[in-house]
mmCIF file of C-alpha atoms and ligand atoms in Angstrom:
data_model
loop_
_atom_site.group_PDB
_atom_site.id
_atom_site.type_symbol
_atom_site.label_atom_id
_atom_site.label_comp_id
_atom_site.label_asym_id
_atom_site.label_seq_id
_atom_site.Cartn_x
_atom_site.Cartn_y
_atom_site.Cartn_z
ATOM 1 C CA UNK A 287 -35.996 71.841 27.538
ATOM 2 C CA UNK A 288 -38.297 70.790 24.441
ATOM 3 C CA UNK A 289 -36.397 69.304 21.415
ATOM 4 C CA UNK A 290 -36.180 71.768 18.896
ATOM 5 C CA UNK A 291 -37.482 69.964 15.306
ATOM 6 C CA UNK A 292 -37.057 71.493 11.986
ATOM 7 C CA UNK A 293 -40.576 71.823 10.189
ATOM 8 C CA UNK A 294 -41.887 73.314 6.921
ATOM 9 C CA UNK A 295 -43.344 76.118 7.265
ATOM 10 C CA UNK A 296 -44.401 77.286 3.895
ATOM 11 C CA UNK A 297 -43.601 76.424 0.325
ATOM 12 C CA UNK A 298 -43.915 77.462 -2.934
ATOM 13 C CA UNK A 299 -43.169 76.642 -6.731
ATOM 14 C CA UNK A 300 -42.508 78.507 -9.841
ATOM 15 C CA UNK A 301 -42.856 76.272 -13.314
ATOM 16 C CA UNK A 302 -41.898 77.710 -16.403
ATOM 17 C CA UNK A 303 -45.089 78.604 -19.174
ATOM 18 C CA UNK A 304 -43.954 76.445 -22.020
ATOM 19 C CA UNK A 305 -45.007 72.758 -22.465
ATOM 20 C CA UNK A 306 -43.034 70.210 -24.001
ATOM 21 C CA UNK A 307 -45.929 67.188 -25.056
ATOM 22 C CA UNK A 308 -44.586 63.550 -25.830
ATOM 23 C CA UNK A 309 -46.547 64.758 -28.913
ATOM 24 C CA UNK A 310 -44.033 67.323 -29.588
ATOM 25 C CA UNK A 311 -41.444 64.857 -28.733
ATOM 26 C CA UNK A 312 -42.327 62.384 -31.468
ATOM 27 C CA UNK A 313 -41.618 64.578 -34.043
ATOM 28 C CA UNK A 314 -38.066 65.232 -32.713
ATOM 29 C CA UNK A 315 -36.420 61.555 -31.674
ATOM 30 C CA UNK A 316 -37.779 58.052 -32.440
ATOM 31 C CA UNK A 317 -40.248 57.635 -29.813
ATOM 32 C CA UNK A 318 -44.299 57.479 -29.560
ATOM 33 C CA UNK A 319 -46.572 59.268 -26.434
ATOM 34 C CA UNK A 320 -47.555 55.586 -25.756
ATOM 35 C CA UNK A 321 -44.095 54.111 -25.011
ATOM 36 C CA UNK A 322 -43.210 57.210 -22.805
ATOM 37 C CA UNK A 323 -47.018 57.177 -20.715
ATOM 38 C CA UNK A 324 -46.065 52.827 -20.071
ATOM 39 C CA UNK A 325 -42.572 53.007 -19.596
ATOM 40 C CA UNK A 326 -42.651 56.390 -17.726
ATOM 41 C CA UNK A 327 -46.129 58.134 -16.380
ATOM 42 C CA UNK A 328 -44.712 61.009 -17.908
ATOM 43 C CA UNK A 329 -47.311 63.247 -20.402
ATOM 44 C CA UNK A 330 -45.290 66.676 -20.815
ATOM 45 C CA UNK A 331 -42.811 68.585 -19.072
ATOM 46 C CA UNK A 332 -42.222 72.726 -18.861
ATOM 47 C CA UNK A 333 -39.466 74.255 -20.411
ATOM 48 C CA UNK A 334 -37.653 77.589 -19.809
ATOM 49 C CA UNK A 335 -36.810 79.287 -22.368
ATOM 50 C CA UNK A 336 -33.046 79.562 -23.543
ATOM 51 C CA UNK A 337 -30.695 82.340 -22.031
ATOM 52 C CA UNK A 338 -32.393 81.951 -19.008
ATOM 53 C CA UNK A 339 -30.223 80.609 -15.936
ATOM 54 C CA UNK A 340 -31.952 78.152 -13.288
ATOM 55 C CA UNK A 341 -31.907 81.397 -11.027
ATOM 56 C CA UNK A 342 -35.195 82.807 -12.500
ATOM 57 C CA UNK A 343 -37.114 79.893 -11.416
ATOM 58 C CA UNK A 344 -35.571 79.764 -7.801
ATOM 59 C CA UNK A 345 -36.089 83.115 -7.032
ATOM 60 C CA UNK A 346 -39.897 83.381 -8.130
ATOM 61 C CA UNK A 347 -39.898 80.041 -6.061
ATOM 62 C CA UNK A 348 -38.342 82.078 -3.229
ATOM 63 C CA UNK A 349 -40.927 85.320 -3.751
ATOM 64 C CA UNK A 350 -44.168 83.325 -3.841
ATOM 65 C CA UNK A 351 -43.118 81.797 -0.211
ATOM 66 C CA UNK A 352 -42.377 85.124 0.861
ATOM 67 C CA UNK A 353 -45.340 87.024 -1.111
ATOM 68 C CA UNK A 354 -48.018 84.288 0.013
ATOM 69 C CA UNK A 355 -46.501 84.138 3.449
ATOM 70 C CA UNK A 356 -46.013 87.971 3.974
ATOM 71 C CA UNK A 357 -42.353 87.150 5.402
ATOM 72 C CA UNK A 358 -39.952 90.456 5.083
ATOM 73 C CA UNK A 359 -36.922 88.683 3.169
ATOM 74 C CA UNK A 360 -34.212 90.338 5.720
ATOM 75 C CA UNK A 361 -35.816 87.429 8.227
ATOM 76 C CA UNK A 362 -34.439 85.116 6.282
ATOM 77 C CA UNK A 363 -30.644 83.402 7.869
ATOM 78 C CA UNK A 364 -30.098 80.973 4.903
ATOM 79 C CA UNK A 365 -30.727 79.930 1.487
ATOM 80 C CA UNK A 366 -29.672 76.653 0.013
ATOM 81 C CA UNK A 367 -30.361 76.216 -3.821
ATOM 82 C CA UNK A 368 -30.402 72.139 -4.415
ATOM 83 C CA UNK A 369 -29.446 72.166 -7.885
ATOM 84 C CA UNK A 370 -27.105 70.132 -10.648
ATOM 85 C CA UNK A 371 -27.812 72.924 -12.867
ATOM 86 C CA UNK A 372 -26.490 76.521 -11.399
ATOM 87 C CA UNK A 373 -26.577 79.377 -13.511
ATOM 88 C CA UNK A 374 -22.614 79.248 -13.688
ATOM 89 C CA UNK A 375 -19.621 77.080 -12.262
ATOM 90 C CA UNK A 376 -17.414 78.404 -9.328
ATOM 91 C CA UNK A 377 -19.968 80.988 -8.202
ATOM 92 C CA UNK A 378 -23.275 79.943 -6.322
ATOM 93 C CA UNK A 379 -26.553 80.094 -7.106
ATOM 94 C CA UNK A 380 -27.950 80.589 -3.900
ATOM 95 C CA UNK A 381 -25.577 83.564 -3.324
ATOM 96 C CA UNK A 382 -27.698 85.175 -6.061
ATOM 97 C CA UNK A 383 -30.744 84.079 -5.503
ATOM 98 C CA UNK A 384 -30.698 85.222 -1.970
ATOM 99 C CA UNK A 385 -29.568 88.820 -2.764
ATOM 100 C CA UNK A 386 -32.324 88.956 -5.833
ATOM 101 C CA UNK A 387 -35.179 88.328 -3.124
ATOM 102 C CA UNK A 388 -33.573 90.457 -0.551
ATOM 103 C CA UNK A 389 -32.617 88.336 2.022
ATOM 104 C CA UNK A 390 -28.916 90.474 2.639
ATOM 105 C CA UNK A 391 -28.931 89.089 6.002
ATOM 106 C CA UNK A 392 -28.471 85.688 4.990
ATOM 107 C CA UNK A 393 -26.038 83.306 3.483
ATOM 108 C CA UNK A 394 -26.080 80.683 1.012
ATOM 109 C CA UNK A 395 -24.530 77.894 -0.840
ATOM 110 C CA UNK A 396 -25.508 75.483 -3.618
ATOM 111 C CA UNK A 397 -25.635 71.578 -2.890
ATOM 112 C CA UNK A 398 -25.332 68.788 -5.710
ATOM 113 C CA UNK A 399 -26.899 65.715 -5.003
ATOM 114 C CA UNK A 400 -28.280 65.587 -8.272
ATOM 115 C CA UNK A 401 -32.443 64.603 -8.002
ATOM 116 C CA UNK A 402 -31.381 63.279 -3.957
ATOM 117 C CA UNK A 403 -30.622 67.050 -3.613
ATOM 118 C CA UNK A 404 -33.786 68.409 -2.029
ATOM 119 C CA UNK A 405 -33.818 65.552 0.115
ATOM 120 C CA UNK A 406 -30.347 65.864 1.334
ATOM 121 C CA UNK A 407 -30.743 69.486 1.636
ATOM 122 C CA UNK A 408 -33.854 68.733 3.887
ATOM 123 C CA UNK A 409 -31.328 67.006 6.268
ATOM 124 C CA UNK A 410 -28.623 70.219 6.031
ATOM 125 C CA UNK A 411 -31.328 72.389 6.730
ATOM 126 C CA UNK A 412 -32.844 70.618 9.896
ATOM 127 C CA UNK A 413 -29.299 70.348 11.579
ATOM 128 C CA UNK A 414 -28.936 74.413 11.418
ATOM 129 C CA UNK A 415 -32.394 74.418 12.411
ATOM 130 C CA UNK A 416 -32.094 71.903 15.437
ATOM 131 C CA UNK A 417 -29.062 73.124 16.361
ATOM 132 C CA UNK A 418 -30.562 76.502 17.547
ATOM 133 C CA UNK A 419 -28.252 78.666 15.463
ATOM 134 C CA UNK A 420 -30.505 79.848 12.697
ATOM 135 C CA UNK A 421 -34.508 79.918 12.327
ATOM 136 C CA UNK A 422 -35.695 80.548 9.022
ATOM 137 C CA UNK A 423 -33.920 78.521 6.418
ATOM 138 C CA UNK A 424 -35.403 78.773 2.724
ATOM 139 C CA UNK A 425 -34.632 75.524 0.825
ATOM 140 C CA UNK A 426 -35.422 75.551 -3.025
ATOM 141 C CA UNK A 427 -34.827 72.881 -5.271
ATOM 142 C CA UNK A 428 -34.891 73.715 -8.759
ATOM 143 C CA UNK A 429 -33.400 72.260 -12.160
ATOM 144 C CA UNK A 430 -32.918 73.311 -15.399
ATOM 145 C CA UNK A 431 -32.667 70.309 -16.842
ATOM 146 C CA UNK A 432 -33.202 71.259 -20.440
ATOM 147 C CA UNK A 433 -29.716 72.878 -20.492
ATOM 148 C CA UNK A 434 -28.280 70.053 -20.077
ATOM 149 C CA UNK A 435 -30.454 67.408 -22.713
ATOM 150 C CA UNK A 436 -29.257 66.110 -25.887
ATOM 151 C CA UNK A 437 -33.029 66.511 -27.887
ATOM 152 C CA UNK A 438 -31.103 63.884 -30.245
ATOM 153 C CA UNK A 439 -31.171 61.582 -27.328
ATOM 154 C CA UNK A 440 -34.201 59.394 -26.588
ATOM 155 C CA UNK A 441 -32.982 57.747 -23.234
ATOM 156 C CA UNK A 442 -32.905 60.969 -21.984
ATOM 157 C CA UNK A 443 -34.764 63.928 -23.877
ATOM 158 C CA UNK A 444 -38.221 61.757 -22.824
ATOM 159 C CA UNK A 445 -37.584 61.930 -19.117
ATOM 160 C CA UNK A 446 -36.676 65.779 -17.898
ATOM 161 C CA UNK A 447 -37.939 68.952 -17.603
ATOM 162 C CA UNK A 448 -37.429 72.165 -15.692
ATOM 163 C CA UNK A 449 -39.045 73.441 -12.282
ATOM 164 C CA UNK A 450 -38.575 74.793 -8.998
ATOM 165 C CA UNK A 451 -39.747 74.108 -5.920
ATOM 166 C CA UNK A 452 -39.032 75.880 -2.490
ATOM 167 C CA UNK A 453 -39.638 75.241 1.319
ATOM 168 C CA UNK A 454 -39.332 77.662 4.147
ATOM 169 C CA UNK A 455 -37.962 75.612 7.764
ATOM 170 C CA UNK A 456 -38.525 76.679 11.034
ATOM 171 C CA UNK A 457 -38.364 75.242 14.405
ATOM 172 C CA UNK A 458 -40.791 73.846 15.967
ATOM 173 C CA UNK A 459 -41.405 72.576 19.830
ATOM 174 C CA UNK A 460 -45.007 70.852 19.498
ATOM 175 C CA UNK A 461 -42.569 67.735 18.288
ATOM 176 C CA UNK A 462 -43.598 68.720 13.926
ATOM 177 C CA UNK A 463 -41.350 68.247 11.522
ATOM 178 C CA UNK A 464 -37.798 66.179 10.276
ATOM 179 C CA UNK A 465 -38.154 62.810 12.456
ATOM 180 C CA UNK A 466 -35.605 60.715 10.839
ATOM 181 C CA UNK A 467 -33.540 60.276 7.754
ATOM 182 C CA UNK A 468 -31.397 57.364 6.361
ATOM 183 C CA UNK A 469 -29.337 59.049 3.312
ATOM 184 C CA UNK A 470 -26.857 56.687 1.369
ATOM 185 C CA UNK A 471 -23.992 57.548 -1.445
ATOM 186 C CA UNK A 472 -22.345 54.811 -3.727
ATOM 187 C CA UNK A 473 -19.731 56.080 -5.671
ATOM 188 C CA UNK A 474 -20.285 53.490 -8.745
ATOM 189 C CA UNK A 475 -22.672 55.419 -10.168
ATOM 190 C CA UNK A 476 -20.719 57.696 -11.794
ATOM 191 C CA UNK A 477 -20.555 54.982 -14.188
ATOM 192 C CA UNK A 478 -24.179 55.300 -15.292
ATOM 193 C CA UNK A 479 -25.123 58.333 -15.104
ATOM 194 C CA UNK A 480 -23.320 62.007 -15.294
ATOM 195 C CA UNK A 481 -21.661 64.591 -17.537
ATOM 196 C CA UNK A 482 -19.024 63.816 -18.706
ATOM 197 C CA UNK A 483 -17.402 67.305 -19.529
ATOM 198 C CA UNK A 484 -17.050 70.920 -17.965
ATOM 199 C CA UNK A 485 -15.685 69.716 -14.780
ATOM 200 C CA UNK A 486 -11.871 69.106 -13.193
ATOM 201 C CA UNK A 487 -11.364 65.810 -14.737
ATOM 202 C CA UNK A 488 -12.466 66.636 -17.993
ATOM 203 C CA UNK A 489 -12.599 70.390 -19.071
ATOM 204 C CA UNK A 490 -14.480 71.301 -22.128
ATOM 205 C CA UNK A 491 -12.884 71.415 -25.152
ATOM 206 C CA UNK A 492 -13.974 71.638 -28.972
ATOM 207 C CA UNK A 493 -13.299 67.727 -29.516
ATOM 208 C CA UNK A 494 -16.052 66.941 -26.076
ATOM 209 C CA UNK A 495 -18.838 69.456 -27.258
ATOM 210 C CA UNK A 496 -18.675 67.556 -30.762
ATOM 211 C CA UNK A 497 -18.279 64.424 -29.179
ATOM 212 C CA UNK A 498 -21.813 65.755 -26.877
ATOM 213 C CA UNK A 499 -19.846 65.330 -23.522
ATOM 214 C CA UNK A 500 -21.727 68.056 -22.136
ATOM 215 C CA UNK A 501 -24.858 66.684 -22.274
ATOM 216 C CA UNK A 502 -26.566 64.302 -19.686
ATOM 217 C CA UNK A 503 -25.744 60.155 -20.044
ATOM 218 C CA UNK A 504 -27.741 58.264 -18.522
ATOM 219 C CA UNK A 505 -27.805 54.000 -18.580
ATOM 220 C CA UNK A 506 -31.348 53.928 -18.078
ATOM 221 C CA UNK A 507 -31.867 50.186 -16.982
ATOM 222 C CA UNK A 508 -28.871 50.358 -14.812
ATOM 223 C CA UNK A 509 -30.268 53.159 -13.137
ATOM 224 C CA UNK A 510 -33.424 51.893 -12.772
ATOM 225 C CA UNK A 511 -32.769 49.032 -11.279
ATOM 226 C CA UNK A 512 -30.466 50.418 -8.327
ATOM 227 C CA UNK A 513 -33.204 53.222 -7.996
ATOM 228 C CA UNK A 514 -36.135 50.548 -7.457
ATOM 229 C CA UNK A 515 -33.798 49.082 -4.827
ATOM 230 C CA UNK A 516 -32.384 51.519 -3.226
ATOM 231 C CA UNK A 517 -35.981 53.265 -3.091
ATOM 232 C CA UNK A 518 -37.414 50.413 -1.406
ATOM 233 C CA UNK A 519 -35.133 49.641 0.674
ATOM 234 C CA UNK A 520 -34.283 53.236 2.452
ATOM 235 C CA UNK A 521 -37.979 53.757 2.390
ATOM 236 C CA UNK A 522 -38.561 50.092 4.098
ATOM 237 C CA UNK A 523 -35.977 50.986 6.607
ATOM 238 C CA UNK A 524 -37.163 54.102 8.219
ATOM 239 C CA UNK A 525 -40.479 52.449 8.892
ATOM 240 C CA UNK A 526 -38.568 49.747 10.720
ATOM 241 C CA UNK A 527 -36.557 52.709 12.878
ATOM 242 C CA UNK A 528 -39.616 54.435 13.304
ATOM 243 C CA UNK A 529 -42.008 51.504 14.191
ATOM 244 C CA UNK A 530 -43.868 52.711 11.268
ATOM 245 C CA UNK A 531 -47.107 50.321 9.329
ATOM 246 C CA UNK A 532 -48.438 51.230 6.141
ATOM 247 C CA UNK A 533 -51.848 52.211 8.139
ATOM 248 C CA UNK A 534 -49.408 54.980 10.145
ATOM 249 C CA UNK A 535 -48.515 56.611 7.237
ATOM 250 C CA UNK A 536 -50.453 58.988 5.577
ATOM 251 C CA UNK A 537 -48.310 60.039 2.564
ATOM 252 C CA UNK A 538 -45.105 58.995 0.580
ATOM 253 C CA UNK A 539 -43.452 61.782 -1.435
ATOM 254 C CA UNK A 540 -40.770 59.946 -3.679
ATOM 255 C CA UNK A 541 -38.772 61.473 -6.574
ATOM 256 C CA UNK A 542 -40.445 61.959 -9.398
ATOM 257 C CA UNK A 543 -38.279 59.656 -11.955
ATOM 258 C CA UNK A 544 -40.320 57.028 -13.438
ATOM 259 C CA UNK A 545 -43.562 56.089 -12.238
ATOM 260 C CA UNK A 546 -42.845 52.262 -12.262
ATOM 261 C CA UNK A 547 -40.077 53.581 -9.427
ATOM 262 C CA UNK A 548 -42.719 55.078 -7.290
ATOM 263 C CA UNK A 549 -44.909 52.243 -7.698
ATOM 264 C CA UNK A 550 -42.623 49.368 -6.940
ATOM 265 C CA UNK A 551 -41.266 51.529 -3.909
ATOM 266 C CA UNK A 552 -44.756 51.828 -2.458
ATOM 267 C CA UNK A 553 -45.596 48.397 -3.413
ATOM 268 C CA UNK A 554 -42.620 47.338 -1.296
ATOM 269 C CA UNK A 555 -44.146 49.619 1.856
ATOM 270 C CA UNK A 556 -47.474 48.258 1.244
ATOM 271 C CA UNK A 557 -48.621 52.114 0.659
ATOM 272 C CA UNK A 558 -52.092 51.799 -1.308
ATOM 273 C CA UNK A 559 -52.219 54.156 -4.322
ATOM 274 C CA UNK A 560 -53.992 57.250 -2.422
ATOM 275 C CA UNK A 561 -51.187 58.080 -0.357
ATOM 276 C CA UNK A 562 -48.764 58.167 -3.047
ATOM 277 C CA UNK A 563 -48.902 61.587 -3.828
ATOM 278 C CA UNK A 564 -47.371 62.057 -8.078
ATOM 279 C CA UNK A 565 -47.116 64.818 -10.805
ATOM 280 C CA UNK A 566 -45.031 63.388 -12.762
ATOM 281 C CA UNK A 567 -47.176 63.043 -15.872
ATOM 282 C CA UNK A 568 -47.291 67.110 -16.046
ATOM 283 C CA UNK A 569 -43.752 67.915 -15.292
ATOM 284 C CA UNK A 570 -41.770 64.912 -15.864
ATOM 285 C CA UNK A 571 -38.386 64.921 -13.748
ATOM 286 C CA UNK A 572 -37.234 68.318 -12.818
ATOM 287 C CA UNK A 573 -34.454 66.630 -10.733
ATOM 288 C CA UNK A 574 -33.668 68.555 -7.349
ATOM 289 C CA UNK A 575 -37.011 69.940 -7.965
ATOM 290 C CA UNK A 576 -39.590 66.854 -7.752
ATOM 291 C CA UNK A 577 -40.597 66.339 -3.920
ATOM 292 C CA UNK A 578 -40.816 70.263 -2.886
ATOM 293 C CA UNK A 579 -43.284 70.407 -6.254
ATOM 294 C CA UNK A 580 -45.464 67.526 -5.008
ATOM 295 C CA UNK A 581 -45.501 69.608 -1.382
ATOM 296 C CA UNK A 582 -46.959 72.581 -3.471
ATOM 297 C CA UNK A 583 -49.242 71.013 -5.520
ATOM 298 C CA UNK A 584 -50.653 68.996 -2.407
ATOM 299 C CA UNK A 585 -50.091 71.482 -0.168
ATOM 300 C CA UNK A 586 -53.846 71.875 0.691
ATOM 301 C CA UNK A 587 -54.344 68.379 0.945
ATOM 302 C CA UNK A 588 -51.910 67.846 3.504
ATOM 303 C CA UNK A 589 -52.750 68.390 7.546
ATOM 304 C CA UNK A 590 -51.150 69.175 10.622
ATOM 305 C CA UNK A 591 -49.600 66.203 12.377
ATOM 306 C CA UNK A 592 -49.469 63.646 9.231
ATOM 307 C CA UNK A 593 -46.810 61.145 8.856
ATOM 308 C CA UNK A 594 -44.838 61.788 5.429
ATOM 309 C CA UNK A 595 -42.442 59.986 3.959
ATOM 310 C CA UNK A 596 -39.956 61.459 2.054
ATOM 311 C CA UNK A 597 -37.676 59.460 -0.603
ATOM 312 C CA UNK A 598 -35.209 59.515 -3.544
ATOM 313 C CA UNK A 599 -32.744 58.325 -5.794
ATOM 314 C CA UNK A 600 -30.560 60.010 -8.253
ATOM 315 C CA UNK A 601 -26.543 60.228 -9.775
ATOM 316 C CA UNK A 602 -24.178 59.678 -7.379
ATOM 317 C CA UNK A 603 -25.745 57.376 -6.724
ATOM 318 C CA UNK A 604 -27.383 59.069 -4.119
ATOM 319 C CA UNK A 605 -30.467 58.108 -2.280
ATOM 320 C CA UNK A 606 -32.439 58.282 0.937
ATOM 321 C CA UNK A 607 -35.437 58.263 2.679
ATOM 322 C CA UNK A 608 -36.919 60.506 5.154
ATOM 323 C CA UNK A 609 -39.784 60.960 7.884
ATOM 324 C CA UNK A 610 -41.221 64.207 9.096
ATOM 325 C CA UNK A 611 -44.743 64.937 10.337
ATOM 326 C CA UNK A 612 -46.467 68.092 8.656
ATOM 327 C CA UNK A 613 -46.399 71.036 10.638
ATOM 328 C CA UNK A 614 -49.560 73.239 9.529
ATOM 329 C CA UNK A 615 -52.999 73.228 8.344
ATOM 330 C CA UNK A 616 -53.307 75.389 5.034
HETATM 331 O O1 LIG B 264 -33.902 60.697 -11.638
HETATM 332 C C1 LIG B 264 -32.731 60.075 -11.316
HETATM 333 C C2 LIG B 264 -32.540 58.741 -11.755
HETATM 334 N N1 LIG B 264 -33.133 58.395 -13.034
HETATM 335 C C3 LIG B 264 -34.016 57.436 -13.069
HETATM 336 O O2 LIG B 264 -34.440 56.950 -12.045
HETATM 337 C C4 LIG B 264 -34.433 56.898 -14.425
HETATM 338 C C5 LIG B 264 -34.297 55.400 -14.437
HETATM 339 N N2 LIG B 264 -34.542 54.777 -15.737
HETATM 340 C C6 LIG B 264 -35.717 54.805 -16.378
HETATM 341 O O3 LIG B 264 -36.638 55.464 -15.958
HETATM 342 C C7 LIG B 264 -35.906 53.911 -17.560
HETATM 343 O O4 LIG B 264 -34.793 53.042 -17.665
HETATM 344 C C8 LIG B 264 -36.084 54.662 -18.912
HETATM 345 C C9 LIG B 264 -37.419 55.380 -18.922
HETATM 346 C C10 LIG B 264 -34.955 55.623 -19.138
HETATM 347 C C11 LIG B 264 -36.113 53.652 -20.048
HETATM 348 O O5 LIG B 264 -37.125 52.687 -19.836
HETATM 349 P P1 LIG B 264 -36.781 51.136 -19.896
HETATM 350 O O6 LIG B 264 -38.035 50.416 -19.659
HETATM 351 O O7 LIG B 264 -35.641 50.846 -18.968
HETATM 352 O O8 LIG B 264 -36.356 50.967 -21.395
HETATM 353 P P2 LIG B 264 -35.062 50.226 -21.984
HETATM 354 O O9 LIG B 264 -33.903 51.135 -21.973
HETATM 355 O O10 LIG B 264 -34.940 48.863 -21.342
HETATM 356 O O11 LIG B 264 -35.527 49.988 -23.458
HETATM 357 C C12 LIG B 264 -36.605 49.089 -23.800
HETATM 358 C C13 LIG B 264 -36.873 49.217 -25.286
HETATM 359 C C14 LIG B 264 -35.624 49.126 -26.145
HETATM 360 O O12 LIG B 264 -35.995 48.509 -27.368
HETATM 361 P P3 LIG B 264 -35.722 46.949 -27.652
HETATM 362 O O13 LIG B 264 -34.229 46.794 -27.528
HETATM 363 O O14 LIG B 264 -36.460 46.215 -26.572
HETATM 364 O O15 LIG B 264 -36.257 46.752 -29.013
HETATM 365 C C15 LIG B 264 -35.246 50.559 -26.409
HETATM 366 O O16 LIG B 264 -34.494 50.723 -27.576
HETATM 367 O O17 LIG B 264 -37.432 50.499 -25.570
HETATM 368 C C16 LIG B 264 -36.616 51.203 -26.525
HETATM 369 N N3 LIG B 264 -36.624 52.614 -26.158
HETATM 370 C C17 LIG B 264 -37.531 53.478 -26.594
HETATM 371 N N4 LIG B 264 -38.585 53.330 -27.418
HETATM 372 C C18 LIG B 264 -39.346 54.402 -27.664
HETATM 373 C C19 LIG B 264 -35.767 53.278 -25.304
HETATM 374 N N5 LIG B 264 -36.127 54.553 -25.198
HETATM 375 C C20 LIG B 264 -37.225 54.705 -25.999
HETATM 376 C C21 LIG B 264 -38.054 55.808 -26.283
HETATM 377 N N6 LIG B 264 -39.096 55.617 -27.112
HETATM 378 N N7 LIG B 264 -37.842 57.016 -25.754
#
């Protein structure tokens, strides 16, 4: 019998109208659109508007998959939201989101592994997939990250913004698809980056919203130097497993942190800049949202039977890398 691999089928994307320019930024923390283009890559970043829960984006995510794809929702066995930022605690997102685009046959759970999440959801959704059981998973990564952002805060207000991105997996027995994933998780990194506030250990009081527990903290160099590392390193292994060159591989999708992160993590592969496929400098980092945005932005680009590398880095820590070979010609 033919191995049954997970592949992507379809995706799509939904970004939110309103631009946030390091322009506009300027005028609201110490910082200049010079110091943020050098340090970051990062021009501007959407924003969704206030009183709006990460939901909206993942479900017009979800509809343009299912719109451009002509898929009747009620196909549909699963829906995973990758998200740090649900619309609400102790209730999931996906739940929602799934019932909103009319997928009642399915069922659906959020997963937080912060901007790792898509990538870690990638590897829950190819083990349903390969397993048989189910056939048409919908994976969406999406963030609101501007609920989250102290705009006081310039380590931090600089860096996010808000997206979604979706995938649709299927299996496939042509031998397209999830090849192999190395996925790490060190505990430590709690330290430098999180919120504080709103969860079990501490719950939200009057004394930690004046105090801004509630808002993302991030110790920016710490970070960045495990996520170079880390990067590099998963992204260096999986070649090795795979008996992968640089010349083999025709793309590398990496989270979409910090340019210089991308860079130095191709550098290390020996990827030359045209396979290293970016938007940050339009959207910034959306989070769980980066990679499946880069697979809708390049979807045409992309062909049938390349070699992609997948890879990211985010709180946790949490980081990976992953290979899969595109499925379908656009
Ligand atoms: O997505 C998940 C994981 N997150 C990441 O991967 C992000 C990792 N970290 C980063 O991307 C970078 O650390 C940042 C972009 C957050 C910061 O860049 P950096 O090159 O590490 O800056 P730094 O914190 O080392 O600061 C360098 C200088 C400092 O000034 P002095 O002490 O050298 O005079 C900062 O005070 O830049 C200053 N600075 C700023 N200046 C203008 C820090 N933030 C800003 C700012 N605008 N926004």
């Amino acid at each position: 019998m033919k191995k049954i691999h997970a592949s992507i089928t379809a995706v799509g994307s939904y970004l939110p109208e309103h631009v946030l320019s390091n322009d506009d930024l300027e005028k609201m923390v110490d910082t200049n659109n010079k110091w943020i283009i050098t340090r970051t890559g990062i021009k501007e970043r959407r924003i969704l508007k206030k009183g709006i829960g990460v939901s909206f984006m993942a479900i017009k995510a979800a509809q343009s998959i299912l719109k451009k794809n002509n898929i009747n929702p009620l196909e549909i066995d699963m829906v995973i939201v990758a998200t740090i930022t649900p619309d609400m605690h102790a209730t999931a997102t996906a739940a929602y989101v799934a019932s909103e685009i009319g997928a009642n046959n399915a069922f659906g759970y959020d997963l937080n592994a912060a901007c790792s999440g898509f990538l870690f959801g990638m590897s829950t959704a190819s083990v349903y997939i390969e397993s048989g059981r189910y056939r048409k998973i919908l994976l969406i990564g999406a963030d609101k990250m501007s609920s989250i952002v102290d705009y006081t805060d310039r380590n931090t207000c600089i860096i996010f913004g808000d997206g979604a991105g979706a995938v649709l997996l299927e299996p496939n027995l042509e031998g397209m698809g999830v090849q192999d994933e190395y996925l790490r998780t060190n505990g430590i990194g709690r330290n430098f980056l999180r919120i504080e506030s709103g969860g079990s250990q501490m719950p939200t009081t009057v004394e930690t919203a004046k105090n801004k527990k509630h808002f993302i903290y991030q110790d920016g160099q710490n970070v960045f130097k495990h996520a170079v590392s880390k990067m590099a390193d998963a992204s260096e292994e999986i070649m090795k497993r795979n008996s992968l060159t640089n010349f083999d591989i025709n793309y590398l999708i990496a989270h979409q942190a910090n340019k210089r992160i991308i860079d130095a993590t191709a550098s290390r592969m020996g990827i030359i800049d045209d396979k290293v496929l970016m938007n940050i400098e339009r959207y910034g980092n959306t989070t769980a949202a980066t990679i499946p945005l880069i697979l809708s932005d390049y979807e045409l680009k992309l062909k049938k039977e390349d070699k992609i590398i997948f890879a990211a880095f985010g709180a946790g820590f949490t980081w990976g890398a992953m290979y899969l070979k595109w499925g379908y010609n656009s």
